[in-house]
Coordinates of N, CA and C in Angstrom, one line a residue:
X1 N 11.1 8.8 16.0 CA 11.6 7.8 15.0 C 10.9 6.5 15.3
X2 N 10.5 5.6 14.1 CA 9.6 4.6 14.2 C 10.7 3.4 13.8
X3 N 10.8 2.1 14.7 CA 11.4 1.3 14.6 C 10.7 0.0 14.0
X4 N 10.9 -0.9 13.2 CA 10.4 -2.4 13.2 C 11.6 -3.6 13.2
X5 N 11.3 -4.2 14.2 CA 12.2 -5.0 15.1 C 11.8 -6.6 14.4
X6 N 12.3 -7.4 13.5 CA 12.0 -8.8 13.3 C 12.9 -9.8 14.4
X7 N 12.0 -10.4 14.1 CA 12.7 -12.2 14.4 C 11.9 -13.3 14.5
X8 N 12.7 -14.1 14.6 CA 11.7 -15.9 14.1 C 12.8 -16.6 13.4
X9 N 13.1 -15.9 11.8 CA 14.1 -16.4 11.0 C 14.8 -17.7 11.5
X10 N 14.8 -18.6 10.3 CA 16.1 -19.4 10.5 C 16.1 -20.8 9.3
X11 N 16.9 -21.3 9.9 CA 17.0 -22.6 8.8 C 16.0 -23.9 9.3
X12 N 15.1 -24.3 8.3 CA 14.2 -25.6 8.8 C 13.8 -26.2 7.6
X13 N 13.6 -27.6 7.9 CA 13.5 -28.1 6.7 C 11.9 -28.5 6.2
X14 N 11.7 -28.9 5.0 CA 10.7 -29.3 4.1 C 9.3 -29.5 4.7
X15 N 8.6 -28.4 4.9 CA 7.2 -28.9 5.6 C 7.5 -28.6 7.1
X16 N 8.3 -28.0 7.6 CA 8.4 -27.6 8.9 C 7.7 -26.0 9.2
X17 N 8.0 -25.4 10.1 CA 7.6 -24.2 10.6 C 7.9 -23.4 11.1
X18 N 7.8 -22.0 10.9 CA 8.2 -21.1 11.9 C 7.6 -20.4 12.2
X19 N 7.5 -19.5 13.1 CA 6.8 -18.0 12.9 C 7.9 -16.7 13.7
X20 N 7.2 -15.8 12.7 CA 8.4 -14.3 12.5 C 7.5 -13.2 12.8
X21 N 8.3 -12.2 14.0 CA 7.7 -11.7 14.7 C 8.1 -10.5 14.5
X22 N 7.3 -8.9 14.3 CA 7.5 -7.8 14.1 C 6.9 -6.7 15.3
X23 N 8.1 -6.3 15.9 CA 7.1 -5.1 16.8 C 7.7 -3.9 16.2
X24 N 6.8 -3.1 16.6 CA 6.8 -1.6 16.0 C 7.3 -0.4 17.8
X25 N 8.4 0.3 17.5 CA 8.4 0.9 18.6 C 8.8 2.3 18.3
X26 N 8.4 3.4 18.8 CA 8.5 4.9 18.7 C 8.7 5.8 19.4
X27 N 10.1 6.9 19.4 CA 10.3 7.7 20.3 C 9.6 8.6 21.0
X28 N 8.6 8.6 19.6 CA 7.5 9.6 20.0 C 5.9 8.3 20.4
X29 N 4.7 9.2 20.6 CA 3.4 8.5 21.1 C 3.0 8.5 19.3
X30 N 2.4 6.7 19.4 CA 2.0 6.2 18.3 C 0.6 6.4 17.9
X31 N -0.4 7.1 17.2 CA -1.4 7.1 17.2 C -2.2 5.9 16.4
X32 N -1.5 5.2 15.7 CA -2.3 4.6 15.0 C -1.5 3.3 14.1
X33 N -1.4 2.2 14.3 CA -0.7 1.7 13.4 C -1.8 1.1 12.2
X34 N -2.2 1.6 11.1 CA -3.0 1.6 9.7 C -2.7 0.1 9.3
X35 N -1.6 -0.3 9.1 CA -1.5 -1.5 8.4 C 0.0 -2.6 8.6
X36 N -0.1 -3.3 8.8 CA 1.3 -4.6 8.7 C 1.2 -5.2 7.8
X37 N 2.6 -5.6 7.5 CA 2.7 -6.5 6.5 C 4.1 -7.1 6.6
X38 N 4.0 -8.9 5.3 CA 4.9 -9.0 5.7 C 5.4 -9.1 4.0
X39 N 6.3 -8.8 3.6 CA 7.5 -9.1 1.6 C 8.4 -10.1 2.3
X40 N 8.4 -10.5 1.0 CA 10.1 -11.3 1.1 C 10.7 -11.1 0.0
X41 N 12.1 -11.2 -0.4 CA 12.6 -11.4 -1.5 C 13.3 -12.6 -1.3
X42 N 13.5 -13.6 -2.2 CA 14.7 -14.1 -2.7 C 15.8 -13.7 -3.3
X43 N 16.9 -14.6 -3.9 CA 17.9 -13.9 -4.7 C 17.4 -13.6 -6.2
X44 N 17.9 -12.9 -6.4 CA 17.9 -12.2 -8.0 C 16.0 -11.9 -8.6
X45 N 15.2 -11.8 -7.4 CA 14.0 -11.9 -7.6 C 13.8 -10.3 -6.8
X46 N 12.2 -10.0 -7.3 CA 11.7 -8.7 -6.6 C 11.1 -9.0 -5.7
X47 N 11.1 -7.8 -4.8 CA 10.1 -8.1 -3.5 C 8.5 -8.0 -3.4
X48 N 8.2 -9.0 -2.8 CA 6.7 -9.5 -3.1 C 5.9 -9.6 -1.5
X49 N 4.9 -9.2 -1.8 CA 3.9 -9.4 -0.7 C 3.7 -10.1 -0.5
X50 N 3.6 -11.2 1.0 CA 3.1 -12.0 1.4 C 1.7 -12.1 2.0
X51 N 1.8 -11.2 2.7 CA 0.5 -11.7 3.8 C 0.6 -9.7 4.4
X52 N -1.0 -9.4 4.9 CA -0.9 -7.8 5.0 C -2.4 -8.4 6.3
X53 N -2.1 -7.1 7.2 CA -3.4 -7.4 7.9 C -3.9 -5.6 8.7
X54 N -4.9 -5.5 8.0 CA -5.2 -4.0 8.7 C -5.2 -3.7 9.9
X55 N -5.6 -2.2 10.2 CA -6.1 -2.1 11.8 C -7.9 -2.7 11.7
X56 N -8.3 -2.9 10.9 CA -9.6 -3.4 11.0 C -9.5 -5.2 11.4
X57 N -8.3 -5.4 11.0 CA -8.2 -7.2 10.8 C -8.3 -8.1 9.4
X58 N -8.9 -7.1 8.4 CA -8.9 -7.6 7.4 C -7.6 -7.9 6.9
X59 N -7.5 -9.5 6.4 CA -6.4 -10.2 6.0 C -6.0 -10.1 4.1
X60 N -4.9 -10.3 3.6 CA -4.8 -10.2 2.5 C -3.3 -11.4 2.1
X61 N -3.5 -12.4 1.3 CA -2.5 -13.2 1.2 C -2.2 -13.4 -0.1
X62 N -1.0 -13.5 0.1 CA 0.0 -14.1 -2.0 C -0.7 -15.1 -1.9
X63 N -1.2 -15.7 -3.0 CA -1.8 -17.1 -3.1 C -0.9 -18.1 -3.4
X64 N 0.2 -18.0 -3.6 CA 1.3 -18.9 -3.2 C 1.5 -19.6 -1.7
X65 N 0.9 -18.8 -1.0 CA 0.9 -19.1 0.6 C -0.2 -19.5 1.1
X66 N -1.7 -19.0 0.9 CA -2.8 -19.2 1.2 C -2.4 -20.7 1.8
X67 N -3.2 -21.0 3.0 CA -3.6 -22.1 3.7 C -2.5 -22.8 4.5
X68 N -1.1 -22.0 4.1 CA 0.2 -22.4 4.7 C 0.4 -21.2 5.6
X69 N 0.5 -20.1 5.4 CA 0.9 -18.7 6.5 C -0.5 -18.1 7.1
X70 N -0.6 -17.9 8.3 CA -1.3 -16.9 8.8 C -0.3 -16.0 9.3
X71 N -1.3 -14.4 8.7 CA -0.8 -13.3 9.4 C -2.0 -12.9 10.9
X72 N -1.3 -12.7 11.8 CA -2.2 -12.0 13.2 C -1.5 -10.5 14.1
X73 N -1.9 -9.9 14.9 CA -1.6 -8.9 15.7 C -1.8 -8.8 16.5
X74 N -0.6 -8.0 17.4 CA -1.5 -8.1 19.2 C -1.2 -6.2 19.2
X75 N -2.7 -6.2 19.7 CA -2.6 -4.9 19.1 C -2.1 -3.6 20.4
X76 N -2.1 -4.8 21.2 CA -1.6 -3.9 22.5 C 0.0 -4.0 22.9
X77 N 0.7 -4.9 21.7 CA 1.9 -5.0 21.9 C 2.9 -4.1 20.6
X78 N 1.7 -4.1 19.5 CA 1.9 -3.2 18.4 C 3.0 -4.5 17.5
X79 N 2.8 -5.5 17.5 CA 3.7 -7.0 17.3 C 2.6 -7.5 15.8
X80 N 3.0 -8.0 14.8 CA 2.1 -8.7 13.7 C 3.1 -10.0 14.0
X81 N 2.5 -11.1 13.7 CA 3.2 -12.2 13.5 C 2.8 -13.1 12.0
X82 N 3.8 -13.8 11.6 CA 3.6 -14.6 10.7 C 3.9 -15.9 11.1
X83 N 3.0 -16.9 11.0 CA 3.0 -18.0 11.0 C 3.6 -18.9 9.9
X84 N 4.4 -19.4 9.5 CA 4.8 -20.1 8.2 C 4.9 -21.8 8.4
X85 N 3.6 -22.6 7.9 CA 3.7 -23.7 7.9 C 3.8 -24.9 6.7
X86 N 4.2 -26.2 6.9 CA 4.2 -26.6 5.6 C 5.4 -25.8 4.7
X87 N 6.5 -25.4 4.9 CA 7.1 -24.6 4.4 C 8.1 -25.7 3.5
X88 N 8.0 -24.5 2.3 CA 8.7 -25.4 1.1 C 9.9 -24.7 0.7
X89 N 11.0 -25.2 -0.1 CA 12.6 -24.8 -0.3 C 12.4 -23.4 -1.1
X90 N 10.8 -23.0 -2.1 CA 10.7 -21.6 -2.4 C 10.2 -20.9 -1.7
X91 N 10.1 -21.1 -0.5 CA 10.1 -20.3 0.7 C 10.9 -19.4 1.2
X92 N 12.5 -20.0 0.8 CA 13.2 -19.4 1.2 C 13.6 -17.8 0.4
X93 N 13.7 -16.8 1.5 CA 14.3 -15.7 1.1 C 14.3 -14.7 2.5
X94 N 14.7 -13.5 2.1 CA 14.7 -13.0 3.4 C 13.5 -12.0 3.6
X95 N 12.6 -11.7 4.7 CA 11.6 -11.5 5.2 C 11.4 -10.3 5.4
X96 N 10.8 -9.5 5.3 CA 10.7 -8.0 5.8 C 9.3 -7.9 6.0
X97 N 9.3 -7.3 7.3 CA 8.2 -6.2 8.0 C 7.8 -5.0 7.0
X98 N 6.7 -4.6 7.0 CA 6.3 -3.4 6.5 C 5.2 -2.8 7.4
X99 N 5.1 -1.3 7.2 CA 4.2 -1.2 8.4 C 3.7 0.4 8.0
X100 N 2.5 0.9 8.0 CA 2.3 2.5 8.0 C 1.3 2.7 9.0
X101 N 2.2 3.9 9.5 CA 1.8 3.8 11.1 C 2.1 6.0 11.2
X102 N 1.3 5.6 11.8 CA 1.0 7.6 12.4 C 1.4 7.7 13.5
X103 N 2.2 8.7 14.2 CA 2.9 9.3 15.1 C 2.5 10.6 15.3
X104 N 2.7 11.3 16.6 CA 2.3 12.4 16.7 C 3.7 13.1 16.9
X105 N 4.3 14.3 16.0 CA 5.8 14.4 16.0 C 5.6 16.2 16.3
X106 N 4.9 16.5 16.5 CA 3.2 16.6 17.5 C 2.3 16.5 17.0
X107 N 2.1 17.0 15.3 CA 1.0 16.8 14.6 C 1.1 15.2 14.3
X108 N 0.0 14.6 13.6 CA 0.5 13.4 13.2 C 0.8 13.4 12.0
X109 N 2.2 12.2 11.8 CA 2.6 12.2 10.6 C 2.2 10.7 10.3
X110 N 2.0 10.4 9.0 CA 1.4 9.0 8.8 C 3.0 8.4 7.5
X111 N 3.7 7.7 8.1 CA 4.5 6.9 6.8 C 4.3 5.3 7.3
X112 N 5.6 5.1 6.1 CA 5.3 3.9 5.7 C 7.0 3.1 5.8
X113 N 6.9 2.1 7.0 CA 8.4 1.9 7.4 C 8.8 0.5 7.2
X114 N 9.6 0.0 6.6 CA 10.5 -1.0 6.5 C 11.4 -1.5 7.9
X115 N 11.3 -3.1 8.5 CA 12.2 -3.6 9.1 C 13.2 -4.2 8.2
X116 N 14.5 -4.7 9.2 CA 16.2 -5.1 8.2 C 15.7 -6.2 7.7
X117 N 14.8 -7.2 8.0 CA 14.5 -8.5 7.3 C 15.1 -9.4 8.3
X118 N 14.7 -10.5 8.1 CA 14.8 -11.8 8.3 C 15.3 -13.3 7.6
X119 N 16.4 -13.8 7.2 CA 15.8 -14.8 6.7 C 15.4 -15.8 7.4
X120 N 14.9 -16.9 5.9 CA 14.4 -18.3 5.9 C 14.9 -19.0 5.1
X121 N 15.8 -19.8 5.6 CA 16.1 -21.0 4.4 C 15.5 -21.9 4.9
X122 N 14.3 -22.7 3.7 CA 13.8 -24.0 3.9 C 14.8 -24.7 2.8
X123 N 15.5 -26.1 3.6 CA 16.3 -27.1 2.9 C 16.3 -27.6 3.9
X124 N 16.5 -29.4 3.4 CA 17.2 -30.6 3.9 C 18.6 -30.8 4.1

């Protein structure tokens, strides 16, 4: 069973910062984590991609974020982080991990797993 573990989350205000941290852990041996990412939803809105970063490194960002969020990895920790700077009040919503990642359960199985989220309220 494949776990994704958040935190960072919290309340900060207008142009401030955080960064939100996802590790990946498995009962079984991990062969491969393919891709991270980070969605968020607000209220009464759909869940939307923010920021995705391969096992090659290639980055991919909402352009609502560009030049405010960096996404990064430590790939020996199996951890993606989000950086969130300059952060504005439609920032806020709560944060989810996403991740597809291969296991060997002994063959390998490749899905695609959700963490419980995080929030972020940016307000004064």
């Amino acid at each position: 069973q494949v776990q994704l573990v958040e935190s960072g989350g919290g309340l900060v205000q207008p142009g401030g910062s955080l960064r939100l941290s996802c590790a990946a852990s498995a009962s079984g041996r991990i062969a491969n984590i393919n891709y991270m990412g980070w969605y968020r939803q607000a209220p009464g809105k759909e869940r939307e991609l923010v920021a995705s970063i391969t096992s090659g490194g290639r980055t991919n960002y909402a352009d609502s974020v560009k030049g405010r969020f960096t996404i990064s990895r430590d790939y020996a920790k199996n951890t993606v982080y989000l950086q969130l700077n300059s952060l504005k009040p439609e920032d806020t919503a709560v944060y989810f991990c996403n991740s597809e990642i291969t296991t060997f359960q002994p063959m390998p199985v490749t899905l695609t797993y959700w963490g419980q989220g995080t929030q972020v309220t940016v307000s004064s």
